[in-house]
Amino acid sequence: MSFFQHLDAGKWIEILAATRDTLIMLAASLPLTLAVGLPLGVALYLTGSSQPTSRPWVNRGVSFVINVLRSVPFIILMICMIPLTLLVMGTSLGVRGAILPLVVGAAPFYARLVEGALSEIDKGVVEASLAMGATTRQLVFRVLLPEATPGLIGGATVTAIALVGFTAMGGAIGSGGLGDLAYREGYLRSHTDVALVTVVLLLILVQLFQFVGERMAARYSHR
């Protein structure tokens, strides 16, 4: 009996469909995650106690929300968000139902990475910009973000890889994609060959994100 006995033509079609669903989830959730996480990270940095623009109460409030969201395991977060997901997306199942929890779960993670990347900037550069009369908007768009671009790209790469893991975990409660297929076939039906293929595909996705992220970060590091 062949190890790959369950990988018939119909199963490959199912694997391709699951791969497509995972790619759709990533394509929809990653840009939204970066769009939410980037301003949150900038706000954390600007309001930090060591910055000239310090706002301690704002910083504590944003930090508290981010820490709470980051402390909840993603699969529990998905379950807790079912009423909100139903209200916003119209369903809590499938690709559509997974996008909102993916963004809520990953954006706080990226926000902390953004804060860390901005903290690497020489404080003298920030103080000099403010001394020359730069507004907060000018400081962010002309100094902070350009100076921290390689770190921001590195953080986006780590976040994208985390999202791949989140999509796989979401499969356990019906989000669709490769994680869902691996759970149904590998765990519930003990079709190890199908589960192995899904794992290999997830590994390929992670390697692609890592490769592209490293290339982009290296490009901007040598400007």
Short mmCIF file of C-alpha atoms in Angstrom, two decimals, residues 8-153:
data_model
loop_
_atom_site.label_atom_id
_atom_site.label_comp_id
_atom_site.label_asym_id
_atom_site.label_seq_id
_atom_site.Cartn_x
_atom_site.Cartn_y
_atom_site.Cartn_z
CA ASP A 8 -5.80 11.13 -6.18
CA ALA A 9 -6.84 13.73 -8.79
CA GLY A 10 -9.82 14.87 -6.72
CA LYS A 11 -7.67 15.41 -3.67
CA TRP A 12 -5.15 17.52 -5.62
CA ILE A 13 -8.01 19.73 -6.79
CA GLU A 14 -9.03 20.10 -3.13
CA ILE A 15 -5.42 20.95 -2.17
CA LEU A 16 -5.21 23.60 -4.89
CA ALA A 17 -8.49 25.13 -3.70
CA ALA A 18 -7.21 25.19 -0.12
CA THR A 19 -3.96 26.82 -1.27
CA ARG A 20 -5.97 29.47 -3.13
CA ASP A 21 -8.05 30.15 0.00
CA THR A 22 -4.92 30.55 2.14
CA LEU A 23 -3.43 32.98 -0.41
CA ILE A 24 -6.67 34.99 -0.46
CA MET A 25 -6.67 35.21 3.35
CA LEU A 26 -3.06 36.41 3.34
CA ALA A 27 -3.59 38.86 0.47
CA ALA A 28 -6.56 40.41 2.27
CA SER A 29 -5.30 40.40 5.84
CA LEU A 30 -1.62 41.35 5.44
CA PRO A 31 -2.15 44.85 3.92
CA LEU A 32 -4.87 45.60 6.49
CA THR A 33 -2.63 44.34 9.30
CA LEU A 34 0.21 46.63 8.21
CA ALA A 35 -2.19 49.56 7.72
CA VAL A 36 -3.48 49.18 11.29
CA GLY A 37 -0.23 48.15 12.98
CA LEU A 38 1.98 50.87 11.50
CA PRO A 39 0.12 53.90 12.97
CA LEU A 40 -0.31 52.05 16.27
CA GLY A 41 3.45 51.44 16.44
CA VAL A 42 4.22 55.05 15.54
CA ALA A 43 1.79 56.21 18.26
CA LEU A 44 3.49 53.95 20.79
CA TYR A 45 6.89 55.38 19.89
CA LEU A 46 5.87 59.05 19.83
CA THR A 47 4.00 58.87 23.15
CA GLY A 48 6.73 56.87 24.92
CA SER A 49 8.20 58.33 28.11
CA SER A 50 11.65 58.90 26.56
CA GLN A 51 10.36 60.96 23.63
CA PRO A 52 9.99 64.77 23.40
CA THR A 53 6.41 64.12 22.23
CA SER A 54 5.66 61.95 25.27
CA ARG A 55 2.00 61.41 26.22
CA PRO A 56 2.09 58.89 29.12
CA TRP A 57 -1.68 58.32 29.42
CA VAL A 58 -2.10 57.76 25.70
CA ASN A 59 0.87 55.43 25.68
CA ARG A 60 -0.49 53.41 28.60
CA GLY A 61 -3.92 53.10 26.99
CA VAL A 62 -2.60 51.96 23.61
CA SER A 63 -0.09 49.62 25.28
CA PHE A 64 -2.83 48.05 27.41
CA VAL A 65 -5.06 47.29 24.41
CA ILE A 66 -2.13 45.89 22.41
CA ASN A 67 -0.92 43.75 25.29
CA VAL A 68 -4.40 42.34 25.88
CA LEU A 69 -4.86 41.39 22.21
CA ARG A 70 -1.37 39.91 22.02
CA SER A 71 -1.87 37.82 25.16
CA VAL A 72 -4.92 35.97 23.81
CA PRO A 73 -4.08 32.82 21.79
CA PHE A 74 -5.25 33.30 18.22
CA ILE A 75 -7.68 30.40 18.14
CA ILE A 76 -9.35 31.70 21.34
CA LEU A 77 -9.43 35.20 19.84
CA MET A 78 -11.24 33.85 16.78
CA ILE A 79 -13.86 32.18 18.98
CA CYS A 80 -14.34 35.31 21.14
CA MET A 81 -14.71 37.46 18.03
CA ILE A 82 -17.44 35.35 16.41
CA PRO A 83 -20.28 37.79 17.30
CA LEU A 84 -18.28 40.80 16.01
CA THR A 85 -17.14 38.89 12.92
CA LEU A 86 -20.76 37.93 12.16
CA LEU A 87 -21.80 41.58 12.53
CA VAL A 88 -19.01 43.00 10.36
CA MET A 89 -18.38 40.26 7.79
CA GLY A 90 -21.76 38.54 7.75
CA THR A 91 -20.21 35.14 8.52
CA SER A 92 -17.67 33.69 10.93
CA LEU A 93 -16.73 30.77 8.66
CA GLY A 94 -14.55 30.37 5.61
CA VAL A 95 -12.11 32.84 4.12
CA ARG A 96 -14.39 35.82 4.64
CA GLY A 97 -14.94 35.04 8.31
CA ALA A 98 -11.20 34.67 8.96
CA ILE A 99 -9.99 38.04 7.68
CA LEU A 100 -11.15 40.25 10.58
CA PRO A 101 -9.72 37.98 13.33
CA LEU A 102 -6.47 37.70 11.38
CA VAL A 103 -6.11 41.49 11.30
CA VAL A 104 -7.06 41.93 14.96
CA GLY A 105 -4.65 39.17 15.98
CA ALA A 106 -1.67 40.29 13.89
CA ALA A 107 -1.89 44.11 13.92
CA PRO A 108 -0.85 44.46 17.61
CA PHE A 109 2.07 42.13 16.90
CA TYR A 110 3.24 44.34 14.04
CA ALA A 111 2.70 47.49 16.11
CA ARG A 112 5.27 46.30 18.66
CA LEU A 113 7.72 45.48 15.86
CA VAL A 114 7.22 48.98 14.43
CA GLU A 115 7.86 50.51 17.84
CA GLY A 116 11.05 48.46 18.14
CA ALA A 117 12.24 49.49 14.66
CA LEU A 118 11.66 53.19 15.43
CA SER A 119 13.48 52.86 18.74
CA GLU A 120 16.62 51.88 16.82
CA ILE A 121 16.81 55.36 15.26
CA ASP A 122 19.46 57.65 16.73
CA LYS A 123 17.72 59.99 19.21
CA GLY A 124 19.98 62.80 18.06
CA VAL A 125 18.34 62.68 14.63
CA VAL A 126 14.89 63.05 16.19
CA GLU A 127 15.95 65.85 18.53
CA ALA A 128 17.69 67.71 15.71
CA SER A 129 14.56 67.50 13.53
CA LEU A 130 12.38 68.87 16.32
CA ALA A 131 14.92 71.61 17.09
CA MET A 132 14.73 72.73 13.45
CA GLY A 133 10.98 73.15 13.81
CA ALA A 134 9.70 69.91 12.28
CA THR A 135 6.07 69.18 13.02
CA THR A 136 5.01 65.75 14.24
CA ARG A 137 3.76 64.90 10.75
CA GLN A 138 7.07 65.94 9.19
CA LEU A 139 8.98 64.02 11.85
CA VAL A 140 7.04 60.84 11.09
CA PHE A 141 7.03 60.96 7.28
CA ARG A 142 10.39 62.63 6.59
CA VAL A 143 12.53 61.21 9.39
CA LEU A 144 11.13 58.23 11.31
CA LEU A 145 9.62 56.10 8.55
CA PRO A 146 12.47 56.62 6.02
CA GLU A 147 15.14 55.93 8.66
CA ALA A 148 13.37 52.80 9.93
CA THR A 149 12.39 51.35 6.52
CA PRO A 150 14.61 48.21 6.70
CA GLY A 151 13.33 47.46 10.21
CA LEU A 152 9.73 48.03 9.16
CA ILE A 153 10.17 45.63 6.24
#
